[in-house]
CSV table of C-alpha atoms and ligand atoms in Angstrom, one decimal:
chain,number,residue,atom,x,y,z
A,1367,UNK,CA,0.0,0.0,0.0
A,1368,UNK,CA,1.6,3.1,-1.5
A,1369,UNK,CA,-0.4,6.0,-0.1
A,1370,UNK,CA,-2.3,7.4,2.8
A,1371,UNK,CA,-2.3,5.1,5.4
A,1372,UNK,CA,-1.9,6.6,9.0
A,1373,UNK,CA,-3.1,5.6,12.8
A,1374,UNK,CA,-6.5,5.9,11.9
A,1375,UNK,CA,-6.7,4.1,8.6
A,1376,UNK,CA,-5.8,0.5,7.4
A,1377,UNK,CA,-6.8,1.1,3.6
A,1378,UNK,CA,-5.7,3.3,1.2
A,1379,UNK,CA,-8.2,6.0,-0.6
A,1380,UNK,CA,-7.3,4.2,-3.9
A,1381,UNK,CA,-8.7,1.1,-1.9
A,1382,UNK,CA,-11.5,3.0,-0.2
A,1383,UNK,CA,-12.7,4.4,-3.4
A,1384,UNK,CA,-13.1,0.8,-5.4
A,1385,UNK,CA,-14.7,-0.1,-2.5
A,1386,UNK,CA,-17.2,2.5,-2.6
A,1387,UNK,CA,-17.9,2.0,-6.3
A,1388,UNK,CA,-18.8,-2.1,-5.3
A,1389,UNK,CA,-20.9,-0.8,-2.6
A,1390,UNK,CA,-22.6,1.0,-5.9
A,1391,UNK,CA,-22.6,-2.1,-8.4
A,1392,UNK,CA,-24.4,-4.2,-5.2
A,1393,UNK,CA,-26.9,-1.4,-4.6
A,1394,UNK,CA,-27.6,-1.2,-8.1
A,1395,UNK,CA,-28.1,-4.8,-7.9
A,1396,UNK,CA,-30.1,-4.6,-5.1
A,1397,UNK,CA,-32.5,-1.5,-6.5
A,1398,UNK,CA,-32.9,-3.2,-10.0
A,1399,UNK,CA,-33.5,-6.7,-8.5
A,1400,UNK,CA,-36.4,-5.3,-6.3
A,1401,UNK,CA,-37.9,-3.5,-9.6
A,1402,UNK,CA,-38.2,-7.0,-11.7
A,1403,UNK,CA,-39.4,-8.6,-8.7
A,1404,UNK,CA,-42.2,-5.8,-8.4
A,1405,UNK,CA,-42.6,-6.6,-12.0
A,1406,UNK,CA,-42.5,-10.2,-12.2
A,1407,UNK,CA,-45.5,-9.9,-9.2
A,1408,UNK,CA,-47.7,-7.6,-11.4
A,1409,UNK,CA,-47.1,-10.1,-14.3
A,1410,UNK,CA,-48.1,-12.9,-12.4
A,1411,UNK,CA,-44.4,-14.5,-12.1
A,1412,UNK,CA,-44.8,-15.2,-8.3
A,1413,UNK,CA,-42.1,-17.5,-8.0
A,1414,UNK,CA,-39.4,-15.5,-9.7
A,1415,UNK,CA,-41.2,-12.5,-8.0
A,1416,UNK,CA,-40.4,-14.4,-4.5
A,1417,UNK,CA,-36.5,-15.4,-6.0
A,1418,UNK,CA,-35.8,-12.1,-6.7
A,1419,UNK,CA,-37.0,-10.5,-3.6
A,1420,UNK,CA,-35.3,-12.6,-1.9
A,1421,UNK,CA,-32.4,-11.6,-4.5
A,1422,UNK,CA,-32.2,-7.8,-3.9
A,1423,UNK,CA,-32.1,-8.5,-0.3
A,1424,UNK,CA,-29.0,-10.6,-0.7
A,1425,UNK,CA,-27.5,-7.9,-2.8
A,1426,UNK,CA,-28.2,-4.7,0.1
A,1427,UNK,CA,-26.5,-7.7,2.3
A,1428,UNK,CA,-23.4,-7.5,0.2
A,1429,UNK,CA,-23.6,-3.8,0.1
A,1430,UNK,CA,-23.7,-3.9,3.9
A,1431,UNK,CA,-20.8,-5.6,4.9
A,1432,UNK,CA,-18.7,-3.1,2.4
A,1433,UNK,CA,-20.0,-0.6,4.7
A,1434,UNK,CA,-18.7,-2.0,7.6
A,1435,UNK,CA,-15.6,-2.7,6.1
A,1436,UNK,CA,-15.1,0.6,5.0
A,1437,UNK,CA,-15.9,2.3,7.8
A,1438,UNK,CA,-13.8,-0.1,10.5
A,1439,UNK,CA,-10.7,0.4,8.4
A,1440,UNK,CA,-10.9,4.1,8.8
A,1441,UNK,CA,-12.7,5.6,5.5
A,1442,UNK,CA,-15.8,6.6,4.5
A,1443,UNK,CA,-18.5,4.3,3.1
A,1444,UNK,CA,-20.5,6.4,1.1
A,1445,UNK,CA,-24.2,5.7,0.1
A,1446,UNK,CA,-25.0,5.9,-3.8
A,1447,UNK,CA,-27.1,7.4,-5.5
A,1448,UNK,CA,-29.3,4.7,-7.9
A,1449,UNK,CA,-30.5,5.9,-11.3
A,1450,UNK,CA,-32.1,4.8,-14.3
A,1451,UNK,CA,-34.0,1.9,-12.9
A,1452,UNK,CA,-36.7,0.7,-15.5
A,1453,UNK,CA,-40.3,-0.8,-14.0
A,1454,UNK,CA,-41.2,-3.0,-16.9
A,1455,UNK,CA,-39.9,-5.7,-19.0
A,1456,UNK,CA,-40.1,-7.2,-22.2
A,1457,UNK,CA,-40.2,-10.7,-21.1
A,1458,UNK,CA,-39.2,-12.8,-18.2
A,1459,UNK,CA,-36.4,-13.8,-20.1
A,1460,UNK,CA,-35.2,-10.6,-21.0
A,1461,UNK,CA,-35.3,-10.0,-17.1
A,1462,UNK,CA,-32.8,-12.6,-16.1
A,1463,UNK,CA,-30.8,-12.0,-19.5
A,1464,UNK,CA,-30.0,-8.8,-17.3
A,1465,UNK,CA,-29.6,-10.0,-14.2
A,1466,UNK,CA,-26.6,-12.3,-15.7
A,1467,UNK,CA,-25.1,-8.9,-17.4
A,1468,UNK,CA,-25.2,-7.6,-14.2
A,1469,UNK,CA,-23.2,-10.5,-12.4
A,1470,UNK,CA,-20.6,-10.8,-14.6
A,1471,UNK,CA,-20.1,-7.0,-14.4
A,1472,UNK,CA,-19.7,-7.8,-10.8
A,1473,UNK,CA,-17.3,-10.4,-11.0
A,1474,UNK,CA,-15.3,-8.8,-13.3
A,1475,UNK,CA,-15.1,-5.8,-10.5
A,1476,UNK,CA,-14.3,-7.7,-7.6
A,1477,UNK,CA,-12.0,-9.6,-9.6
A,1478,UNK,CA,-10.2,-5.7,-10.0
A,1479,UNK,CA,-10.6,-5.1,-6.2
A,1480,UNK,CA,-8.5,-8.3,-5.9
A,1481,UNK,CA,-5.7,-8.2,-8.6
A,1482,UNK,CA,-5.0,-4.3,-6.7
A,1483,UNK,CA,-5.2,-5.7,-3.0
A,1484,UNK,CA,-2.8,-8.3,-4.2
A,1485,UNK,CA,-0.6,-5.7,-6.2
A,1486,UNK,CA,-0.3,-3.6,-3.2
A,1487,UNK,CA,0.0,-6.0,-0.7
A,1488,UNK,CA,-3.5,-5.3,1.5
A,1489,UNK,CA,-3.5,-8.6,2.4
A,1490,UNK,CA,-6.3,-7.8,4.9
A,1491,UNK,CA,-8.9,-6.5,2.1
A,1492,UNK,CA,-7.6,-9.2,-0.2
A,1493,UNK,CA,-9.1,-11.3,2.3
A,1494,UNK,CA,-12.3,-10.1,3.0
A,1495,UNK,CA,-13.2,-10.3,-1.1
A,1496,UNK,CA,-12.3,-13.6,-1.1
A,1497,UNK,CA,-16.0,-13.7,0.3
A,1498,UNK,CA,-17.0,-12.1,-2.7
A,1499,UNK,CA,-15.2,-13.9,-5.3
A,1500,UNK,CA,-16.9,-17.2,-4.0
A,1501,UNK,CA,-20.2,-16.0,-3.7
A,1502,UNK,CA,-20.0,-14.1,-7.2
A,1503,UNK,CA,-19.2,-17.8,-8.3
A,1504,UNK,CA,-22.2,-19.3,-7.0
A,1505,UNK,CA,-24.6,-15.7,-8.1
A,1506,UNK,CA,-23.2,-16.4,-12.0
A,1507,UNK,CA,-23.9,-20.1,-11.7
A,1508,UNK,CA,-27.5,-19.8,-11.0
A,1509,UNK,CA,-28.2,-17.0,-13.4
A,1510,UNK,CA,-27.0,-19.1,-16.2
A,1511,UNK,CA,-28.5,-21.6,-14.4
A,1512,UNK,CA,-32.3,-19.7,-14.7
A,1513,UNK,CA,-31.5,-17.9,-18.3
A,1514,UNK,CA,-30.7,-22.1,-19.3
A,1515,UNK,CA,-34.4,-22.7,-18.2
A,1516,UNK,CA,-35.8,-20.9,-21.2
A,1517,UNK,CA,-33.8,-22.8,-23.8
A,1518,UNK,CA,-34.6,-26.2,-22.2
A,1519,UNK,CA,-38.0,-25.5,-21.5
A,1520,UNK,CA,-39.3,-23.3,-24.3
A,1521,UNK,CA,-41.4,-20.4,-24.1
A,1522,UNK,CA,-44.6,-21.7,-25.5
A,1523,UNK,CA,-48.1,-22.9,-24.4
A,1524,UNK,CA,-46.9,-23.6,-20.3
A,1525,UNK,CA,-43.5,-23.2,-21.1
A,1526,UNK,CA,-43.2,-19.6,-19.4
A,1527,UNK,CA,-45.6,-21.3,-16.1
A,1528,UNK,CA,-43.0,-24.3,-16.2
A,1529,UNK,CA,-40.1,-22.5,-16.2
A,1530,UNK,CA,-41.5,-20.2,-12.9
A,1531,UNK,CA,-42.1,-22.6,-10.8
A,1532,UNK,CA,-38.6,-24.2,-11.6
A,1533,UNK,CA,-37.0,-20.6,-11.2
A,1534,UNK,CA,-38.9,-21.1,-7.4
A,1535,UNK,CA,-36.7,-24.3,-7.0
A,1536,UNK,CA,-33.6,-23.0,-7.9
A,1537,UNK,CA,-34.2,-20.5,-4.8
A,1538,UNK,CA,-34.3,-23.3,-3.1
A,1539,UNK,CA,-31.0,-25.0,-3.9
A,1540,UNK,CA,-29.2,-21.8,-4.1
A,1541,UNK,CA,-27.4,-22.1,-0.8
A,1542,UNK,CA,-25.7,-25.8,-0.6
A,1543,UNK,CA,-26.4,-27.2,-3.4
A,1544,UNK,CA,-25.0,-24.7,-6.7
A,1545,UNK,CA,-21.5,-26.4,-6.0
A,1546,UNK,CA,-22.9,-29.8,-6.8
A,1547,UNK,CA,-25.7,-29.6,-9.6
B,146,OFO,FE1,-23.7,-9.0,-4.9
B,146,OFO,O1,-23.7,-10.4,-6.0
B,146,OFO,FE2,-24.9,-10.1,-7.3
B,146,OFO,O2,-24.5,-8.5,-7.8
């Protein structure tokens, strides 16, 4: 760590600032996730409606713990602003289509956070993002997993009923079992 570490911080600003710009990428996660679920409700999608609440609370989750980071290492954790959110969809698909975007965004920026902690010898941070990259593993795995749903399933006559209430199982795995389907 190069630059501005004293008693009362353990990170760097460069650190503290691609911190604070995760803590944006998971609220963003977090306020876009609770708009499809609001969505998916309306549209009569209950289980996705129910993964994806369930979803953006993960995501404020993730956001919380940079904040607590952050803030115990001696910056500031700064709450973002979130724009642009849309309220409607296309499709259902075109819903977790985005939601996959959006996580490999993600991993691609914690995968940043880590390659700097690691160039600059923060072994500290490096390891609190190890967190990160093994839940971002597990968050791209069951997108792909739910986008794979429309391809196997099709679209037509119950094929969009079908592949809701298998989008509702997948919920249900999601915690011990990603590693081993
Ligand atoms: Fe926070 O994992 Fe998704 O975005």
């Amino acid at each position: 760590m190069k630059d501005n570490l004293s008693l009362n911080r353990s990170i760097s600003t460069e650190t503290e600032a691609m911190l604070n710009n995760q803590i944006m990428m998971e609220a963003q996660a977090s306020a876009h996730y609770l708009s499809m679920a609001s969505w998916c409700d309306v549209e009569g999608y209950s289980n996705s409606a129910k993964f994806l609440y369930g979803h953006a609370d993960e995501e404020r989750m993730h956001m919380m713990k940079l904040f607590h980071y952050i803030n115990d290492a001696g910056g500031h954790a700064l709450q973002p602003e979130i724009t642009g959110l849309k309220h409607s969809y296309d499709s259902l698909r075109q819903v977790f289509q985005m939601i996959l975007e959006h996580e490999i965004k993600v991993t691609q920026s914690i995968n940043e956070i880590v390659e700097h902690c690691y160039n600059v010898k923060d072994f500290a941070t490096l390891n609190f993002m190890q967190w990160y990259v093994s839940e971002q593993r597990e968050e791209e795995m069951l997108s792909r997993r739910a986008l794979e749903l429309f391809d196997i399933i099709g679209e037509e006559g119950i094929g969009l009923w079908t592949i809701d209430q298998e989008i509702g199982k997948l919920e249900v795995a999601e915690p011990g079992e990603t590693g081993a389907a």
